Coordinates of C-alpha atoms and ligand atoms in Angstrom, one line a residue:
X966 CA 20.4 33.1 -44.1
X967 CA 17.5 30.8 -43.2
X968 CA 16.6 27.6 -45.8
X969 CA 13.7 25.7 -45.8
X970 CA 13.6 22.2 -47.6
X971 CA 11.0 20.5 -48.4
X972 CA 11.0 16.5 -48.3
X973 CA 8.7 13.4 -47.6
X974 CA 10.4 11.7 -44.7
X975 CA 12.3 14.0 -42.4
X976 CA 14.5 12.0 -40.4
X977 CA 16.4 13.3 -37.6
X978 CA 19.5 10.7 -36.9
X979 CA 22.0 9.2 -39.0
X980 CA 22.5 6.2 -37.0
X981 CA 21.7 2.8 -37.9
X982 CA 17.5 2.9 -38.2
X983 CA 17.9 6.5 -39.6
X984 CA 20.4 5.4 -42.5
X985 CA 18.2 2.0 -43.1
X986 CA 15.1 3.7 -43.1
X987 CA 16.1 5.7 -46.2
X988 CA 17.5 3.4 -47.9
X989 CA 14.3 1.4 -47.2
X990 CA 11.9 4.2 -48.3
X991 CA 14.1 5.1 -51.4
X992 CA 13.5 1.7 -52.6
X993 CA 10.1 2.5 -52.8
X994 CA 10.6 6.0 -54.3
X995 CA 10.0 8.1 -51.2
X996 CA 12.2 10.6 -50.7
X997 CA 13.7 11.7 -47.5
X998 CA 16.1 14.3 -45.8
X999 CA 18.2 13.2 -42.7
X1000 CA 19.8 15.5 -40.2
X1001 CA 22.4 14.9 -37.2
X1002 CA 24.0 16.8 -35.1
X1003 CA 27.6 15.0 -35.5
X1004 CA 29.7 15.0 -38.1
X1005 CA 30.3 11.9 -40.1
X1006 CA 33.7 11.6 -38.5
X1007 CA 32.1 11.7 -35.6
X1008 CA 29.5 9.0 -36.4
X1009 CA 31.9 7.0 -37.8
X1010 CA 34.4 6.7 -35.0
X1011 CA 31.6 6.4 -31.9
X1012 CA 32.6 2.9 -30.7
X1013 CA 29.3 0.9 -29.4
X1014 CA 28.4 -2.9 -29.6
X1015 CA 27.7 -4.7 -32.4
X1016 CA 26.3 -8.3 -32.0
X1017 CA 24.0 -8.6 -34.5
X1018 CA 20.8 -10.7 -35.0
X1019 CA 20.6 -13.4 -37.9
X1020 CA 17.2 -11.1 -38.9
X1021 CA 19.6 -7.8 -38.6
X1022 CA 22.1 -9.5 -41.2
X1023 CA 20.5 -10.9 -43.7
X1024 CA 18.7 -7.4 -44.0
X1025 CA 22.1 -5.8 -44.1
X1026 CA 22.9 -8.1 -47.1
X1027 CA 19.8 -7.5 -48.7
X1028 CA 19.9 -3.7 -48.7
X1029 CA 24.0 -3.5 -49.6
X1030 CA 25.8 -5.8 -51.7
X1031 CA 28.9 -4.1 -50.3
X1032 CA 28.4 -5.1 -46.6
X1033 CA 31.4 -6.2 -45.0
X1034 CA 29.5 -7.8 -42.3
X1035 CA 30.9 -11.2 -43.4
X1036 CA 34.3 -10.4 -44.2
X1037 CA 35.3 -7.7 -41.1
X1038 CA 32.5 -9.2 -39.0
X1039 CA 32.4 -12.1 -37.9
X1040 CA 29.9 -15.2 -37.2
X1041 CA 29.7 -16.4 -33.9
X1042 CA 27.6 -19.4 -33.5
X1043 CA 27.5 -19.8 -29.4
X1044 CA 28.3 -18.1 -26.4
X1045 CA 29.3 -19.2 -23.0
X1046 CA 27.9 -18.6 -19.6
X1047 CA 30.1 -19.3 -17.4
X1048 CA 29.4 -19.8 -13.8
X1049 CA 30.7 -21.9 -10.5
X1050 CA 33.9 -22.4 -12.4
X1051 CA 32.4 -24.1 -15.2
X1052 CA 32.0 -22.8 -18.9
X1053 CA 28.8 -24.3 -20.5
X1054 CA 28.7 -23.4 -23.8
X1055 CA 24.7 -22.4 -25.8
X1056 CA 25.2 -23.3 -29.2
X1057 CA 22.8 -21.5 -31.6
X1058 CA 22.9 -23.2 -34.6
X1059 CA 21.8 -26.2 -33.1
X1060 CA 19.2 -25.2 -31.3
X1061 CA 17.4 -22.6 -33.3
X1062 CA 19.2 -22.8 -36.8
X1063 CA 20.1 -19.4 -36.4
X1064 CA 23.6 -17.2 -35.3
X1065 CA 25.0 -14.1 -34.4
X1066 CA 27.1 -11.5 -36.4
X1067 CA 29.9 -9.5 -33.9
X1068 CA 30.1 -6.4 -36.1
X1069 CA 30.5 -3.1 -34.4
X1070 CA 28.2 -0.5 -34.7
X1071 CA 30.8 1.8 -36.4
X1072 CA 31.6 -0.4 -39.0
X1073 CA 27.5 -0.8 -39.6
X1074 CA 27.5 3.0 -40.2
X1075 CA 30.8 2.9 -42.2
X1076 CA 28.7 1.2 -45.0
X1077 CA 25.5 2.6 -44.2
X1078 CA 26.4 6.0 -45.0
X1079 CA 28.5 5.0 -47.9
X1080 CA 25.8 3.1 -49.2
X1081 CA 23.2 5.9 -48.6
X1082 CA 25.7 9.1 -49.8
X1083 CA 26.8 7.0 -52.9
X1084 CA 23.0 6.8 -53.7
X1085 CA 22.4 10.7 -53.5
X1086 CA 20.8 10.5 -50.1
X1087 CA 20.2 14.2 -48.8
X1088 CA 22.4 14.2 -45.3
X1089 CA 22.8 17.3 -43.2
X1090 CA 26.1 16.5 -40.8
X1091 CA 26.1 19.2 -38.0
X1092 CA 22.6 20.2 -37.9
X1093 CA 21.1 20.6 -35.0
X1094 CA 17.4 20.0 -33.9
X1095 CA 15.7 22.5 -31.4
X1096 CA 12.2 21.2 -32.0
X1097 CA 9.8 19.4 -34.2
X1098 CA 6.7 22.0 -35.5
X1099 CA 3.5 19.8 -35.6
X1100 CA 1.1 22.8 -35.4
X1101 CA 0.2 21.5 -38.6
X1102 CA -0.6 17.7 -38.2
X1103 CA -0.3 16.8 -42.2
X1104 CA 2.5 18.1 -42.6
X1105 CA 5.1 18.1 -39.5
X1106 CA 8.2 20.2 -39.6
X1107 CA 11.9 19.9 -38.3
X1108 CA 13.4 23.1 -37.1
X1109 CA 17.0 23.0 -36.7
X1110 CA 20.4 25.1 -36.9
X1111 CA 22.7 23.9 -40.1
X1112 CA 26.3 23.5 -39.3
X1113 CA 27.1 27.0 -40.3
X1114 CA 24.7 28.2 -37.6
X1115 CA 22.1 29.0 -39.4
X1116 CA 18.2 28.4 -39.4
X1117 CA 16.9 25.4 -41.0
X1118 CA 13.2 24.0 -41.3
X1119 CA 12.2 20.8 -43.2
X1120 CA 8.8 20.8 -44.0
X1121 CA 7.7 17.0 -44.8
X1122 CA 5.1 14.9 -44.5
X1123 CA 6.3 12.5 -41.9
X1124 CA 9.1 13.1 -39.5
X1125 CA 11.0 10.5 -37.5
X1126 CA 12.6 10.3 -34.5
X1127 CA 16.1 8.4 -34.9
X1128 CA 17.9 10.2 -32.8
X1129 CA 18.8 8.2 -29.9
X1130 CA 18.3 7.9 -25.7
X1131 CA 18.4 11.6 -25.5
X1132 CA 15.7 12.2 -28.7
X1133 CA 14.5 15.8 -29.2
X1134 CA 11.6 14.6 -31.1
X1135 CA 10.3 12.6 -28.3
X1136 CA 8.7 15.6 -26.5
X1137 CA 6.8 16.2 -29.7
X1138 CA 5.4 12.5 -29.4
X1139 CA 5.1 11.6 -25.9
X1140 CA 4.6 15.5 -24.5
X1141 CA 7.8 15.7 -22.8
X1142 CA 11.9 14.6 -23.5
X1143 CA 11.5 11.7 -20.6
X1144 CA 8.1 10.2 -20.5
X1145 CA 8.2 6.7 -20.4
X1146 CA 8.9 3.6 -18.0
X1147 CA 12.1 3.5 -16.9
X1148 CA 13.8 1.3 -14.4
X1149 CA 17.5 2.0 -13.3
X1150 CA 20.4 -0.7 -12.1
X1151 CA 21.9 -0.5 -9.2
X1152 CA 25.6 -1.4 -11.3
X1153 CA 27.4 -0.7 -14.3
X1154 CA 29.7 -1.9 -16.8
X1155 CA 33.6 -0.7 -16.5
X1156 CA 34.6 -1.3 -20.2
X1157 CA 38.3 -1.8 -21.8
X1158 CA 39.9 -1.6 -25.1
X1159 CA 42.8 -3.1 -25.2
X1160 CA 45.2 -3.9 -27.7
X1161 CA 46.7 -7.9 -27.6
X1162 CA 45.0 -11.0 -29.0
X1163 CA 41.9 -12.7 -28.4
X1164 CA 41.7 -14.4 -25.2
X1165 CA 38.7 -16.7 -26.2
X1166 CA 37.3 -17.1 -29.7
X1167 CA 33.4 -16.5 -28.8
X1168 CA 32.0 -14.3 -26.5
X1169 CA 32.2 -14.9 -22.3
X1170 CA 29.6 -13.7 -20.2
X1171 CA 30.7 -14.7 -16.5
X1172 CA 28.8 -15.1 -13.4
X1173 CA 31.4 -14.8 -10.3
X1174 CA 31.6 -14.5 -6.8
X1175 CA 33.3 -11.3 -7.7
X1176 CA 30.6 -9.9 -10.1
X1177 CA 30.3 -10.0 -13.8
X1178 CA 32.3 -10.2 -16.6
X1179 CA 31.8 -10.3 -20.3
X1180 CA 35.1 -11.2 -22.9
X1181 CA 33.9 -9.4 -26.0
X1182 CA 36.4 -9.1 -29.0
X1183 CA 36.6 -6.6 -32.0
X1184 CA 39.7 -8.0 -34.2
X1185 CA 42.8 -10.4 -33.9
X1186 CA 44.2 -7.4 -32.6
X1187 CA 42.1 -5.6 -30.4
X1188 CA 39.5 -6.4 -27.7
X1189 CA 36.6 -5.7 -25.7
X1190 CA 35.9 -6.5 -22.1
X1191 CA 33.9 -5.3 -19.2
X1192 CA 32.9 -6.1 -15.6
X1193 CA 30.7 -5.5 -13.1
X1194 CA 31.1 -2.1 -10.7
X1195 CA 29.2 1.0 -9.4
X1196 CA 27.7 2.9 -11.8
X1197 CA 29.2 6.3 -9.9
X1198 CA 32.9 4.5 -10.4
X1199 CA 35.7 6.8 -12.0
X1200 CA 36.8 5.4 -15.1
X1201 CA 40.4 6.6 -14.9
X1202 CA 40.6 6.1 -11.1
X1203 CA 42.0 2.3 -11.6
X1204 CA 45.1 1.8 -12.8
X1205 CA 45.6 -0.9 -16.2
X1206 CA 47.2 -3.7 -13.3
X1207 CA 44.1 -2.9 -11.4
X1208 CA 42.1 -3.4 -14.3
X1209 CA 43.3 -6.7 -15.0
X1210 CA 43.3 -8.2 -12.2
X1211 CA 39.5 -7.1 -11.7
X1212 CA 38.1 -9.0 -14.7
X1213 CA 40.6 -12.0 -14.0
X1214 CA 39.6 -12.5 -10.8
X1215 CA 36.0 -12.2 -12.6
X1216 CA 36.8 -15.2 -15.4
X1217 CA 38.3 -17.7 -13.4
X1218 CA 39.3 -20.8 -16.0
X1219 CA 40.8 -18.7 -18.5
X1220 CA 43.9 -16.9 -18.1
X1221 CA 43.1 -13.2 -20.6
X1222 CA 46.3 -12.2 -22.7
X1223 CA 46.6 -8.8 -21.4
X1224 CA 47.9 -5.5 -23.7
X1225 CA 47.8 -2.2 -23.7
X1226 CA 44.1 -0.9 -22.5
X1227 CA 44.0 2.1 -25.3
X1228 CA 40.1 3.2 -24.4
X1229 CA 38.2 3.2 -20.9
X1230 CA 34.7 4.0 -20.2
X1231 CA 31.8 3.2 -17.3
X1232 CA 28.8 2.2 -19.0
X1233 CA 25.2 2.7 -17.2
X1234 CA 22.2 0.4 -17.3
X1235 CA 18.5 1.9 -18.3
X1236 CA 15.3 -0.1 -19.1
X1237 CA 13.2 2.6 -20.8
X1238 CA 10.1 2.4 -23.2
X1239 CA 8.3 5.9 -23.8
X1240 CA 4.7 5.9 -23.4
X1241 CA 3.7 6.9 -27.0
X1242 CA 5.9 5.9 -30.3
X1243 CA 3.7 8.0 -32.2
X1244 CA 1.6 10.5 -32.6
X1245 CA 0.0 11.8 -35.8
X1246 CA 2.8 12.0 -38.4
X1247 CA 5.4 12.1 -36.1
X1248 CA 6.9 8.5 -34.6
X1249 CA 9.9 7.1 -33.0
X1250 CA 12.2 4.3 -33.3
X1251 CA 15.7 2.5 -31.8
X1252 CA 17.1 4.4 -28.8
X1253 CA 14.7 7.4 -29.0
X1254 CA 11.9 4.8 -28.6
X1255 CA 13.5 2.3 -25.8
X1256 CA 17.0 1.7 -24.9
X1257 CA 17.8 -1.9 -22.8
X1258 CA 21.3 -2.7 -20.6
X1259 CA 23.4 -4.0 -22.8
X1260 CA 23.7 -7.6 -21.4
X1261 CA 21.9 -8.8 -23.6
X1262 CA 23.0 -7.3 -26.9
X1263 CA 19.5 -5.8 -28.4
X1264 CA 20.0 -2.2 -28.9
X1265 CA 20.8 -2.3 -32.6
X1266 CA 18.8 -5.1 -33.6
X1267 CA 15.3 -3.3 -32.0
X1268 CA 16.3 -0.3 -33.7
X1269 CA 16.4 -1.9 -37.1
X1270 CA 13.4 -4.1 -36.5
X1271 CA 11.1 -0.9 -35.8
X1272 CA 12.3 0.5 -38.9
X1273 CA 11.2 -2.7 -41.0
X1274 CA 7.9 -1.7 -39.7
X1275 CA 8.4 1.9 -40.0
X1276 CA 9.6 2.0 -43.5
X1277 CA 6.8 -0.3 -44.4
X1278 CA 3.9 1.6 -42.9
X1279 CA 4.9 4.4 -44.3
X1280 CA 5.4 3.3 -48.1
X1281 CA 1.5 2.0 -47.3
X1282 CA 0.7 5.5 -46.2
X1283 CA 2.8 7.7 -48.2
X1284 CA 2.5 5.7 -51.1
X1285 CA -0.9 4.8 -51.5
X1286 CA -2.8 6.3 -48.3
X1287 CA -3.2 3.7 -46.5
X1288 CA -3.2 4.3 -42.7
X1289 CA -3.9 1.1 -41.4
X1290 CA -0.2 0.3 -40.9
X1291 CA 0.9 3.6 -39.4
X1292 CA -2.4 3.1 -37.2
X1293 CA -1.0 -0.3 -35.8
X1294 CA 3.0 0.5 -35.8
X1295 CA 3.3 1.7 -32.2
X1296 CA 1.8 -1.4 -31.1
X1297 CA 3.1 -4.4 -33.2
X1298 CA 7.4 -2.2 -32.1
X1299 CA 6.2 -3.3 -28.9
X1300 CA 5.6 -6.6 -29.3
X1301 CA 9.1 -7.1 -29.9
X1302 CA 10.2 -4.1 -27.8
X1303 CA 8.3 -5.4 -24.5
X1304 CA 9.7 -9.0 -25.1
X1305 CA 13.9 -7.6 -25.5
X1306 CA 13.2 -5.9 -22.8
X1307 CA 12.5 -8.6 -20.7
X1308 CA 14.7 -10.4 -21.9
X1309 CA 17.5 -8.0 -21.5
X1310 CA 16.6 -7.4 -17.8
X1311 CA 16.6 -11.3 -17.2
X1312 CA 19.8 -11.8 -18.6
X1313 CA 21.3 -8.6 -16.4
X1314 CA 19.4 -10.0 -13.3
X1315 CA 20.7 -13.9 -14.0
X1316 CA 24.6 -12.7 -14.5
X1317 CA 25.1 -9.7 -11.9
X1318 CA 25.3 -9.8 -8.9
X1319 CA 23.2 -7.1 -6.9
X1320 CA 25.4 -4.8 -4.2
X1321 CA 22.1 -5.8 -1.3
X1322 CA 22.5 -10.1 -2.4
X1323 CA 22.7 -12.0 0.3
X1324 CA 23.7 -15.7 0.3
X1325 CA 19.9 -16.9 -0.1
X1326 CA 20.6 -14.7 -3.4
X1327 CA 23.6 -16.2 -4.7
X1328 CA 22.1 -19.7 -4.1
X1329 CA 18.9 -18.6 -5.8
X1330 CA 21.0 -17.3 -8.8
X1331 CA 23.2 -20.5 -9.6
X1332 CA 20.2 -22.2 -9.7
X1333 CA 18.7 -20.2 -12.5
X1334 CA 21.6 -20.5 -14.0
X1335 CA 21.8 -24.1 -14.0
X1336 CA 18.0 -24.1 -15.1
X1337 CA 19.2 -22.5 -18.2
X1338 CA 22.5 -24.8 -19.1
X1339 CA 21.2 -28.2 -18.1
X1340 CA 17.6 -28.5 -19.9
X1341 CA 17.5 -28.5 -23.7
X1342 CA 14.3 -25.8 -23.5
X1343 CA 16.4 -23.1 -20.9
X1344 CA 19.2 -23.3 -23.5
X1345 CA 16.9 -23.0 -26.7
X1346 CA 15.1 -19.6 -24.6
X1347 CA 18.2 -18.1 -24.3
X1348 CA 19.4 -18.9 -27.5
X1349 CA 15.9 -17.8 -29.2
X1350 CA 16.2 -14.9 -27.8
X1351 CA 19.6 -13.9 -28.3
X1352 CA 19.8 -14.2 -31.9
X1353 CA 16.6 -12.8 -32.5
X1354 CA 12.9 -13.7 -32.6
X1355 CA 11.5 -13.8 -36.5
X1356 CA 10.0 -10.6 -37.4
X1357 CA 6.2 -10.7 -38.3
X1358 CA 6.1 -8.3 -41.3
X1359 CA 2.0 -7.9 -42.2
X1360 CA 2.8 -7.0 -45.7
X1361 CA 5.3 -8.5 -47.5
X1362 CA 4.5 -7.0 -50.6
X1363 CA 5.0 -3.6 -49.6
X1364 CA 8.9 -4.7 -49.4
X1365 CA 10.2 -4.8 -52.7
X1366 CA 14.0 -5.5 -51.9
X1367 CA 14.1 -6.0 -48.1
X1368 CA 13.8 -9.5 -46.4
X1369 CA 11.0 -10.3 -44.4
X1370 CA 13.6 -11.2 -41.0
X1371 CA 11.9 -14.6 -40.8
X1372 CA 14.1 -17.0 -39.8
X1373 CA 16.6 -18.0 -42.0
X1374 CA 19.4 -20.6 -41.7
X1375 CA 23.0 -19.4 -41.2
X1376 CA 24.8 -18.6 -44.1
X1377 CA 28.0 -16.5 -44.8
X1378 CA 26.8 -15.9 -48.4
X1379 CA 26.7 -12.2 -49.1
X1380 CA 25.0 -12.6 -52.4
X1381 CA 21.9 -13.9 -51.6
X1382 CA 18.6 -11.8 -52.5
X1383 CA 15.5 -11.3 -50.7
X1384 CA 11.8 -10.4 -51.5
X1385 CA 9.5 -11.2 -54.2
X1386 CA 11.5 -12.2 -57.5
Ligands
PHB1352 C1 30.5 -5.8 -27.1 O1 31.2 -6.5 -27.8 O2 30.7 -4.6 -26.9 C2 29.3 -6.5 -26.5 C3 29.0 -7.8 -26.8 C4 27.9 -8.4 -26.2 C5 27.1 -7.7 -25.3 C6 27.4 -6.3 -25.0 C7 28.5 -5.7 -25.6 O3 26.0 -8.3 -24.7

């Protein structure tokens, strides 16, 4: 039996920008109807990073007064690059009055999704998209299979592309599934889970003769690390001693407390940007959009900042007709877009090590790297950038509840409010 639904905003992905973006646009009254093709098990188990911008958080508190981002999360107010030996520690707080949040992404979606499904919000878990109908340019449809295998269309007025670096609705915006700039790395990241306490209290990213390293952490109990190696590497080919003594060799100064490695995976590297985030009422944001290495920690955050622009164009044209938003929303993602990307490359290209360097290379790189640590402007760069440049939001207005993601100081208190009294 085929349905067809009708709705304002269809929005294919319950991931982060999918579940903000309704709860944004419900604020304002707009309805909307979001599919995925998982199940919410599934959504809520998918371990990814989670460093979060200051900007990212205080818009998390804003929209949910149940966010656990400051009582499971946790803020970390520096980082240390670590190179030649020596740790030098960036320290955010002090040079930009802003932080970090480390708050995996499946812990986001935990209260995303509670938040949204308490509220009513229309989900369809196991539906999958085959195309996006935009014969008809008002009024864009979604066509998809529910979870019981049969048809289902969602005829709406605006549909969205959340869903991620393999988007279906990108073909309907750019003309086909993969047209955009991309640029490829010649590594990857071998990443661990293991079980045994943290072996340093903020993150590590460390530049070694051996390759990379970063020392991630998820709870007093369990951890996160990866280094540097071939992006066609096996992830069960090395054994856990193997493993170890990889990313030791990679950190030298600390000694790691080792456990139990309980998850493995190989992570590839893409810089990609598609070549149109829009076209009539169709658009695309987060991963469907762009997707960065994850060196430097941007994929959620750019996500959420092009739904902040998104959700407000689209209260300004679904609200009150106004296209001039909509008309200037691919362009003003990009800003920010162009500027994580570089910054994401730079911060892959200062920390790896490249499998063709030669010793003019590695020269060339610790003195970049000292660059950075030893000037009071390299440090406040990497530092600006890593926690996230203010948000320019045109229209503050048009936000009733949500911040505006300009900077604001750090703060662990979950019960502050945002937006016009
Ligand atoms: C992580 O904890 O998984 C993580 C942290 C920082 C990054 C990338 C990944 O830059």
């Amino acid at each position: 039996m085929s349905t067809t639904i009708r709705t304002r905003v269809a929005i294919v992905g319950a991931g982060p920008a999918g579940l903000i973006l309704s709860q944004l646009l419900a604020d304002a009254g707009i309805e909307s109807v979001i599919v995925d093709s998982r199940s919410r098990a599934e959504i809520e188990s998918t371990i990814r990073a989670g460093i979060l911008e200051q900007g990212t958080v205080d818009l998390l508190r804003a929209i949910d007064p149940a966010t656990r981002v400051d009582t499971v999360g946790h803020r970390h107010d520096g980082i240390e690059l670590r190179f030649h030996g020596e740790g030098h520690r960036i320290d955010f707080p002090s040079l930009v009055g802003r932080s970090v949040w480390l708050y995996p992404q499946h812990e986001v979606l935990k209260d995303l999704l509670a938040l949204r499904l308490g509220a009513g919000q229309d989900i369809r878990f196991g539906a999958t998209v085959e195309s996006v109908d935009d014969s008809n340019a008002l009024h864009p449809a979604v066509v998809a299979t529910d979870a019981q295998g049969e048809p289902l269309r969602i005829d709406a007025d605006f549909v969205v592309g959340a869903d991620g670096s393999r988007s279906v609705v990108r073909a309907t915006v750019t003309g086909s599934r993969s047209g955009g700039y991309l640029r490829e790395y010649p590594f990857a990241w071998f990443g661990i889970l293991c079980e045994a306490p943290p072996s340093s209290q903020e993150l590590i990213y460390s530049n070694s003769d051996q390759g990379f390293a970063l020392i991630s952490q998820r709870s007093p109990q369990v951890q996160r690390m990866y280094f540097q190696c071939d992006p066609d590497a096996d992830a069960a080919a090395p054994s856990d001693a193997e493993i170890w003594d990889a990313l030791q060799a990679r950190v030298p100064g600390t000694t790691l407390h080792e456990g139990p490695i309980i998850q493995r995976d190989v992570l590839r590297f893409r810089s990609f940007v598609a070549h149109e985030l829009r076209r009539d009422r169709v658009a695309l944001v987060g991963d469907a959009a762009h997707t960065v290495p994850p060196t430097g920690a941007k994929g959620m955050n750019l996500a959420i900042a092009d739904v902040v622009l998104l959700a407000e164009a689209l209260r300004a044209l679904l609200g009150e007709g106004d296209e001039r938003l909509i008309d200037t929303y691919a362009e003003r993602a990009l800003d920010r877009t162009w500027k994580a990307q570089h910054f994401s490359w730079w911060m892959t290209s200062l920390l790896h090590t490249a499998p063709d360097a030669g010793d003019f290379d590695r020269r060339r790189q610790l003195g970049e790297l000292r660059t950075v640590v030893e000037s009071e402007a390299g440090r406040t760069y990497l530092a600006e950038a890593y926690t996230g440049w203010p948000q320019r939001v045109e229209r503050i207005s048009s936000i009733t509840k949500a911040p505006t993601m300009e900077s604001t100081p750090a703060t662990t208190n979950s019960s502050r409010k945002f937006g016009p009294a």
